[in-house]
Amino acid sequence: MSRPHTKPTRTAQLGVAALAAMAIVSSSNTALAWDDHSIYARPALVDLPEISQFPLVEVESLEVFLSAEEEGLAKLLSDNEAWALATVPAYPPLPQDLVLMAGGDRDTLRTRFLEALRMAPDIKLALYTKAPLGAEPLADGGLPWAEVTTLHDPGALGDAVLIPTPEGTRVAPLDVVTSAADEPDYGFDLGIWTDNDTAWGPRYGMGDQPFGDPTKEYSSQAPMHMGLYHEAGIVYTLASFLERTYPELRVHQFQTLARYAFETGHDYWGWRFTGWALHYVQDQAMPYHTQVLPGVSVARMLWINTLSMVGISGPVDNAVRLVSNRHIGMEHYVREVFEATLEQADHPFRAALADTTIDAHYGTFDDTYTRHTVALEAVSRAKGLDRALERYVPELLVSDPAYIMDETEKDINVYERVLDADATAVASLEPTFTELLGSFGAHSRVFVRTLRAGLPVPAPLPEPVPMEQIEELPLDAQPSDAAAGELL
Ligand SMILES: [Zn+2]
């Protein structure tokens, strides 16, 4: 292609506008990477011995955990800062006044902890688990989304059954970790940039939001959930802000917190932090989260960028729309297949998530894993995924830039539309998705195995005294305080 007749500095300046537009693609309101991580994490982890052989854990509020471990956590976060400065490219140092200090005001401990992690300090952190897909709704409806997320419109989070689990309740690690795997999409990373209109963003030292619209609530989380680690050098030259994506930071923060919680006997938080870290790992297994414009060659990207610079914005707008439709359409499709095949335990998508035969190939989870194993693999699949969607999903939905997924038609079911158009397309799409889901499952298990390596499995909590036995006790014999506590 011909080179633009502009000086490099001017090229760089102008190039930013169009490339930023491209980067907005994956930060739209409804794009969540996997729609609902919990649904896919469950078949991936249900048979993992590290989880299935772990006894029930007792629910504990974050405040109790933090109060008990304040000193150790201050040290841990200080170590993490040193790690991030040495390891994470383009890492913005933590401002000194956000450093977690032990011995401070207990009433503000939770806020100080969240601010030291540079998470949104208003997140709910409700005590709950999500029921498996297809579970009957609770008689009282369960927890409303408003008690679990700070999103103004939680509609995109689906209609999961949220089960309240008050402190002291015993829950299965699988329920904790799979519920937590979806939680970072409920508001963790909203408003954390200097130019977001929040009380905390300007204090966090994260700089302006690298891409996306800083005034749109959901777009501010994208740079923490997308690892744009493998663009061509020229793309970073034109748009260096694309280097400021930080899933590795989140993975490390929650991975170290999980291990610390396990080591100090706070197993509930061990599993909940594990789920949080898994979310960011799983996001990188999604090709539309690891490239600015999956399926669009670098040459074409630079060409439409150049056209945009001379005022011809149509090609950029069209490319952005098609990628956005394919990204959201893919999330639809996977979820809808799961919903339509609830009764099929051995459906190829579930089998792919549960297939442990590929795990050994990946080894153990280290500092390079998120970027160089998960994200790089997803990038290598981007073109194939894009072509498969283009070929087998009805043209209107993924190849017509005038169509806007989730807006042109409300309540669209992409799976049904594929089926209606050509039933054989479902089988044609299958290998593309089983490959992606296989990686989602394998990377999730590799992460948990590595995290739990060398940690002892605790003894089961003492059995609660069954209600019948209490009733049979003579009137002057009282159950022990501990046993009575179990009944509360
Ligand atoms: Zn995410």
PDB file of N, CA, C and O and ligand atoms in Angstrom, residues 32-33 37 185 221 225 279 283 289, ligand 1:
ATOM      1  N   LEU A  32     -19.053  -8.752  26.845  1.00  0.00           N
ATOM      2  CA  LEU A  32     -18.535  -9.207  28.128  1.00  0.00           C
ATOM      3  C   LEU A  32     -17.494 -10.298  27.972  1.00  0.00           C
ATOM      4  O   LEU A  32     -17.096 -10.897  28.950  1.00  0.00           O
ATOM      5  N   ALA A  33     -17.084 -10.611  26.785  1.00  0.00           N
ATOM      6  CA  ALA A  33     -16.157 -11.701  26.471  1.00  0.00           C
ATOM      7  C   ALA A  33     -16.856 -13.052  26.453  1.00  0.00           C
ATOM      8  O   ALA A  33     -16.966 -13.666  25.412  1.00  0.00           O
ATOM      9  N   HIS A  37     -19.320 -16.082  32.615  1.00  0.00           N
ATOM     10  CA  HIS A  37     -18.189 -16.993  32.877  1.00  0.00           C
ATOM     11  C   HIS A  37     -18.605 -18.181  33.743  1.00  0.00           C
ATOM     12  O   HIS A  37     -18.036 -19.259  33.633  1.00  0.00           O
ATOM     13  N   ASP A 185     -17.127  -8.643  36.107  1.00  0.00           N
ATOM     14  CA  ASP A 185     -17.957  -7.893  35.157  1.00  0.00           C
ATOM     15  C   ASP A 185     -19.073  -7.110  35.860  1.00  0.00           C
ATOM     16  O   ASP A 185     -19.878  -6.459  35.202  1.00  0.00           O
ATOM     17  N   GLN A 221     -14.119  -0.405  31.848  1.00  0.00           N
ATOM     18  CA  GLN A 221     -13.514  -1.646  32.344  1.00  0.00           C
ATOM     19  C   GLN A 221     -12.669  -2.366  31.288  1.00  0.00           C
ATOM     20  O   GLN A 221     -11.830  -3.197  31.615  1.00  0.00           O
ATOM     21  N   HIS A 225      -9.758  -5.821  31.086  1.00  0.00           N
ATOM     22  CA  HIS A 225     -10.256  -7.151  30.706  1.00  0.00           C
ATOM     23  C   HIS A 225      -9.727  -7.626  29.353  1.00  0.00           C
ATOM     24  O   HIS A 225      -9.891  -8.784  28.994  1.00  0.00           O
ATOM     25  N   HIS A 279     -11.391 -15.061  36.023  1.00  0.00           N
ATOM     26  CA  HIS A 279     -12.157 -14.246  35.075  1.00  0.00           C
ATOM     27  C   HIS A 279     -11.233 -13.590  34.042  1.00  0.00           C
ATOM     28  O   HIS A 279     -11.482 -13.639  32.835  1.00  0.00           O
ATOM     29  N   ASP A 283     -10.956 -14.299  30.077  1.00  0.00           N
ATOM     30  CA  ASP A 283     -11.191 -13.239  29.089  1.00  0.00           C
ATOM     31  C   ASP A 283     -10.169 -13.288  27.961  1.00  0.00           C
ATOM     32  O   ASP A 283     -10.468 -12.971  26.816  1.00  0.00           O
ATOM     33  N   HIS A 289     -11.106 -10.338  22.571  1.00  0.00           N
ATOM     34  CA  HIS A 289     -10.546  -9.570  23.692  1.00  0.00           C
ATOM     35  C   HIS A 289      -9.044  -9.397  23.596  1.00  0.00           C
ATOM     36  O   HIS A 289      -8.431  -8.788  24.462  1.00  0.00           O
TER      37      HIS A 289
HETATM   38 ZN    ZN B   1     -14.304  -9.510  31.649  1.00  0.00          ZN
END
